[in-house]
């Protein structure tokens, strides 16, 4: 009988959700759900000094926004709780002491000064530092005496006579190590808290985790983890080490270096579903040329064997393109619901925001572009009259004045102001004036918006502004052009 796949996302509550962490959560989710398994959420808060207030809520909110719903976790419970490490403290000490009894760990009473002295000696000799713990050689009587005296201690892993060792990874294949080079890591700290490296082993085993997904920086630590699994006689999990998300060819993406977190991207106007789609493709190759995937489609096609061994560069331009695709593929109602709050802030005048949404949908890639692109509805931009000169449109300030005077005349005579009537009226004019379309429409768009680039053309903008406002702006443009010509 095949064992049910169980994966876990085990973040530390230390701040915003980094893109690399979110991608790890996504891969864990996809591995489990592709096989009909369970995805768990566990909060690893053993490092109390780095814990940030509100960070747990950020973890919950982020996963919910992108649709990575967990089957077990701190908020919903499950058969293997508690799902917060600080609530599981009672169990770790017993597991650590069991390793001491079997000779796979030992009590260490060394101070930081003792360790630092060895480190400096290694540096002076020009050799790599590996702590040689003198406490391994203490007699049972001396150990007990020091424990009874209340001396502070840690429990440190014991690694001796391991020799060559290896493990198999789903991404990197067989990894071989000289076990005797492994450093003896701390398992239980002097404050009674387990280290991350120890606690996650105990938790993964007791929660029946089958697949451990983490960054490839943990490849070198895995042999030490395996020694602990072996010491208990436990089955090792399936390892999936993933490459880093890179800022460029040489630097990892890092919040510490000012790179965007998931929350930063959402604040800048990127859609959660576009972000999760994009990061799925960072270090994972889909089976076809398809790039736009729903989460359900990703579950269907995800194959861990298609994860790359090399780092993937985070390309904000590619994400922006993908975000634009998501926005353009929305229905009119869904799009309006998405952009309504942005339009509410950007446009104060009495204009139909649904109509504005229609003209920006094909042209906006990121939601934060909206305000700048539509601010002319409330107040046209300050522009130079040379803007009427457009080589491609064959427009000049002189032809613009002729066109705007004619436009003003036909618009003033209109009795009904609909999108269709404005469209029909303005498109009929170039032929009457024996002008190109651009020679008429470019000056109108310039006069109405004061901008070279707008999300809609002259016809859409005129309709949304309404007859009175459109005529008012065209009058201002005509006066300015006439005054400029009079000066020549």
GROMACS .gro file of C-alpha atoms in nm, residues 220-396:
model
  177
  220UNK     CA    1   2.518   2.008   0.316
  221UNK     CA    2   2.314   1.973   0.638
  222UNK     CA    3   2.107   1.679   0.524
  223UNK     CA    4   2.364   1.411   0.614
  224UNK     CA    5   2.348   1.531   0.974
  225UNK     CA    6   1.969   1.508   0.966
  226UNK     CA    7   1.993   1.158   0.826
  227UNK     CA    8   2.219   1.047   1.110
  228UNK     CA    9   1.946   1.150   1.352
  229UNK     CA   10   1.677   0.967   1.153
  230UNK     CA   11   1.898   0.660   1.151
  231UNK     CA   12   1.973   0.690   1.524
  232UNK     CA   13   1.604   0.666   1.602
  233UNK     CA   14   1.549   0.392   1.346
  234UNK     CA   15   1.309   0.616   1.153
  235UNK     CA   16   1.251   0.615   0.779
  236UNK     CA   17   1.413   0.909   0.604
  237UNK     CA   18   1.178   1.138   0.412
  238UNK     CA   19   1.199   1.198   0.039
  239UNK     CA   20   1.414   1.506  -0.014
  240UNK     CA   21   1.339   1.778  -0.268
  241UNK     CA   22   1.603   2.049  -0.258
  242UNK     CA   23   1.519   2.343  -0.482
  243UNK     CA   24   1.751   2.605  -0.637
  244UNK     CA   25   1.739   2.964  -0.513
  245UNK     CA   26   1.543   3.249  -0.666
  246UNK     CA   27   1.806   3.491  -0.793
  247UNK     CA   28   1.812   3.869  -0.826
  248UNK     CA   29   2.073   3.838  -1.097
  249UNK     CA   30   2.337   3.589  -1.204
  250UNK     CA   31   2.533   3.626  -0.881
  251UNK     CA   32   2.295   3.742  -0.605
  252UNK     CA   33   2.001   3.573  -0.439
  253UNK     CA   34   1.672   3.754  -0.414
  254UNK     CA   35   1.667   3.891  -0.062
  255UNK     CA   36   1.435   4.118   0.134
  256UNK     CA   37   1.741   4.224   0.333
  257UNK     CA   38   1.885   4.370   0.012
  258UNK     CA   39   1.567   4.558  -0.068
  259UNK     CA   40   1.413   4.303  -0.303
  260UNK     CA   41   1.036   4.281  -0.313
  261UNK     CA   42   0.844   4.050  -0.084
  262UNK     CA   43   0.505   3.910  -0.179
  263UNK     CA   44   0.339   4.191   0.019
  264UNK     CA   45   0.549   4.451  -0.166
  265UNK     CA   46   0.440   4.312  -0.503
  266UNK     CA   47   0.072   4.315  -0.408
  267UNK     CA   48   0.108   4.671  -0.278
  268UNK     CA   49   0.255   4.767  -0.616
  269UNK     CA   50  -0.050   4.634  -0.794
  270UNK     CA   51   0.040   4.278  -0.888
  271UNK     CA   52  -0.234   4.016  -0.859
  272UNK     CA   53  -0.173   3.728  -0.615
  273UNK     CA   54  -0.277   3.473  -0.879
  274UNK     CA   55  -0.031   3.621  -1.129
  275UNK     CA   56   0.251   3.615  -0.872
  276UNK     CA   57   0.188   3.250  -0.783
  277UNK     CA   58   0.170   3.157  -1.153
  278UNK     CA   59   0.497   3.335  -1.222
  279UNK     CA   60   0.693   3.190  -0.932
  280UNK     CA   61   0.578   2.840  -1.028
  281UNK     CA   62   0.789   2.884  -1.341
  282UNK     CA   63   1.098   2.995  -1.146
  283UNK     CA   64   1.310   2.682  -1.146
  284UNK     CA   65   1.038   2.454  -1.282
  285UNK     CA   66   0.981   2.378  -1.649
  286UNK     CA   67   0.623   2.305  -1.761
  287UNK     CA   68   0.574   2.017  -2.004
  288UNK     CA   69   0.453   2.246  -2.286
  289UNK     CA   70   0.502   2.607  -2.400
  290UNK     CA   71   0.203   2.716  -2.191
  291UNK     CA   72   0.282   2.995  -1.945
  292UNK     CA   73  -0.051   3.100  -1.797
  293UNK     CA   74  -0.172   2.841  -1.545
  294UNK     CA   75  -0.449   2.832  -1.292
  295UNK     CA   76  -0.360   2.666  -0.962
  296UNK     CA   77  -0.577   2.368  -1.062
  297UNK     CA   78  -0.382   2.334  -1.388
  298UNK     CA   79  -0.052   2.348  -1.200
  299UNK     CA   80  -0.169   2.068  -0.970
  300UNK     CA   81  -0.253   1.861  -1.276
  301UNK     CA   82   0.079   1.899  -1.461
  302UNK     CA   83   0.333   1.945  -1.180
  303UNK     CA   84   0.620   1.698  -1.189
  304UNK     CA   85   0.901   1.726  -0.937
  305UNK     CA   86   1.143   1.581  -1.193
  306UNK     CA   87   1.109   1.900  -1.397
  307UNK     CA   88   1.256   2.119  -1.120
  308UNK     CA   89   1.585   2.270  -1.234
  309UNK     CA   90   1.914   2.234  -1.048
  310UNK     CA   91   2.022   2.590  -1.125
  311UNK     CA   92   1.893   2.915  -0.980
  312UNK     CA   93   1.615   3.107  -1.155
  313UNK     CA   94   1.640   3.484  -1.203
  314UNK     CA   95   1.337   3.683  -1.090
  315UNK     CA   96   1.239   3.897  -1.390
  316UNK     CA   97   1.003   4.179  -1.290
  317UNK     CA   98   0.932   4.256  -1.657
  318UNK     CA   99   0.812   3.900  -1.716
  319UNK     CA  100   0.593   3.918  -1.407
  320UNK     CA  101   0.453   4.251  -1.529
  321UNK     CA  102   0.367   4.096  -1.865
  322UNK     CA  103   0.199   3.801  -1.696
  323UNK     CA  104   0.006   4.031  -1.462
  324UNK     CA  105  -0.120   4.223  -1.764
  325UNK     CA  106  -0.238   3.899  -1.922
  326UNK     CA  107  -0.437   3.815  -1.610
  327UNK     CA  108  -0.598   4.159  -1.608
  328UNK     CA  109  -0.691   4.144  -1.976
  329UNK     CA  110  -0.838   3.795  -1.945
  330UNK     CA  111  -1.087   3.904  -1.679
  331UNK     CA  112  -1.453   3.957  -1.758
  332UNK     CA  113  -1.569   4.321  -1.753
  333UNK     CA  114  -1.742   4.272  -1.419
  334UNK     CA  115  -1.445   4.096  -1.256
  335UNK     CA  116  -1.208   4.361  -1.389
  336UNK     CA  117  -1.421   4.646  -1.263
  337UNK     CA  118  -1.445   4.486  -0.922
  338UNK     CA  119  -1.064   4.454  -0.919
  339UNK     CA  120  -0.990   4.815  -1.018
  340UNK     CA  121  -1.284   4.996  -0.855
  341UNK     CA  122  -1.092   5.107  -0.547
  342UNK     CA  123  -0.806   5.237  -0.761
  343UNK     CA  124  -1.045   5.436  -0.982
  344UNK     CA  125  -1.225   5.569  -0.674
  345UNK     CA  126  -0.897   5.716  -0.560
  346UNK     CA  127  -0.776   5.831  -0.901
  347UNK     CA  128  -1.091   5.995  -1.042
  348UNK     CA  129  -1.295   6.236  -0.833
  349UNK     CA  130  -1.509   6.387  -1.110
  350UNK     CA  131  -1.860   6.275  -1.211
  351UNK     CA  132  -1.740   6.028  -1.471
  352UNK     CA  133  -1.860   5.674  -1.535
  353UNK     CA  134  -1.585   5.465  -1.380
  354UNK     CA  135  -1.710   5.149  -1.551
  355UNK     CA  136  -1.646   5.317  -1.887
  356UNK     CA  137  -1.301   5.421  -1.770
  357UNK     CA  138  -1.237   5.060  -1.664
  358UNK     CA  139  -1.323   4.945  -2.016
  359UNK     CA  140  -1.061   5.166  -2.179
  360UNK     CA  141  -0.782   5.085  -1.932
  361UNK     CA  142  -0.830   4.708  -1.928
  362UNK     CA  143  -0.644   4.640  -2.257
  363UNK     CA  144  -0.363   4.878  -2.166
  364UNK     CA  145  -0.279   4.848  -1.795
  365UNK     CA  146  -0.032   4.581  -1.677
  366UNK     CA  147  -0.008   4.670  -1.307
  367UNK     CA  148  -0.284   4.817  -1.092
  368UNK     CA  149  -0.063   5.095  -0.960
  369UNK     CA  150  -0.037   5.231  -1.314
  370UNK     CA  151  -0.404   5.327  -1.303
  371UNK     CA  152  -0.384   5.652  -1.110
  372UNK     CA  153  -0.123   5.813  -1.332
  373UNK     CA  154  -0.291   5.690  -1.651
  374UNK     CA  155  -0.636   5.837  -1.575
  375UNK     CA  156  -0.557   6.149  -1.369
  376UNK     CA  157  -0.631   6.368  -1.673
  377UNK     CA  158  -1.005   6.308  -1.630
  378UNK     CA  159  -1.003   6.541  -1.330
  379UNK     CA  160  -0.739   6.776  -1.465
  380UNK     CA  161  -0.577   6.767  -1.810
  381UNK     CA  162  -0.200   6.763  -1.806
  382UNK     CA  163   0.013   7.069  -1.874
  383UNK     CA  164   0.142   7.030  -2.227
  384UNK     CA  165   0.349   7.216  -2.481
  385UNK     CA  166   0.176   7.312  -2.805
  386UNK     CA  167   0.447   7.121  -2.988
  387UNK     CA  168   0.263   6.808  -2.874
  388UNK     CA  169   0.022   6.877  -3.159
  389UNK     CA  170   0.310   6.810  -3.394
  390UNK     CA  171   0.313   6.437  -3.462
  391UNK     CA  172   0.504   6.304  -3.762
  392UNK     CA  173   0.325   5.970  -3.782
  393UNK     CA  174  -0.019   6.131  -3.748
  394UNK     CA  175   0.083   6.405  -3.999
  395UNK     CA  176  -0.035   6.661  -3.745
  396UNK     CA  177   0.103   7.014  -3.689
   0.00000   0.00000   0.00000
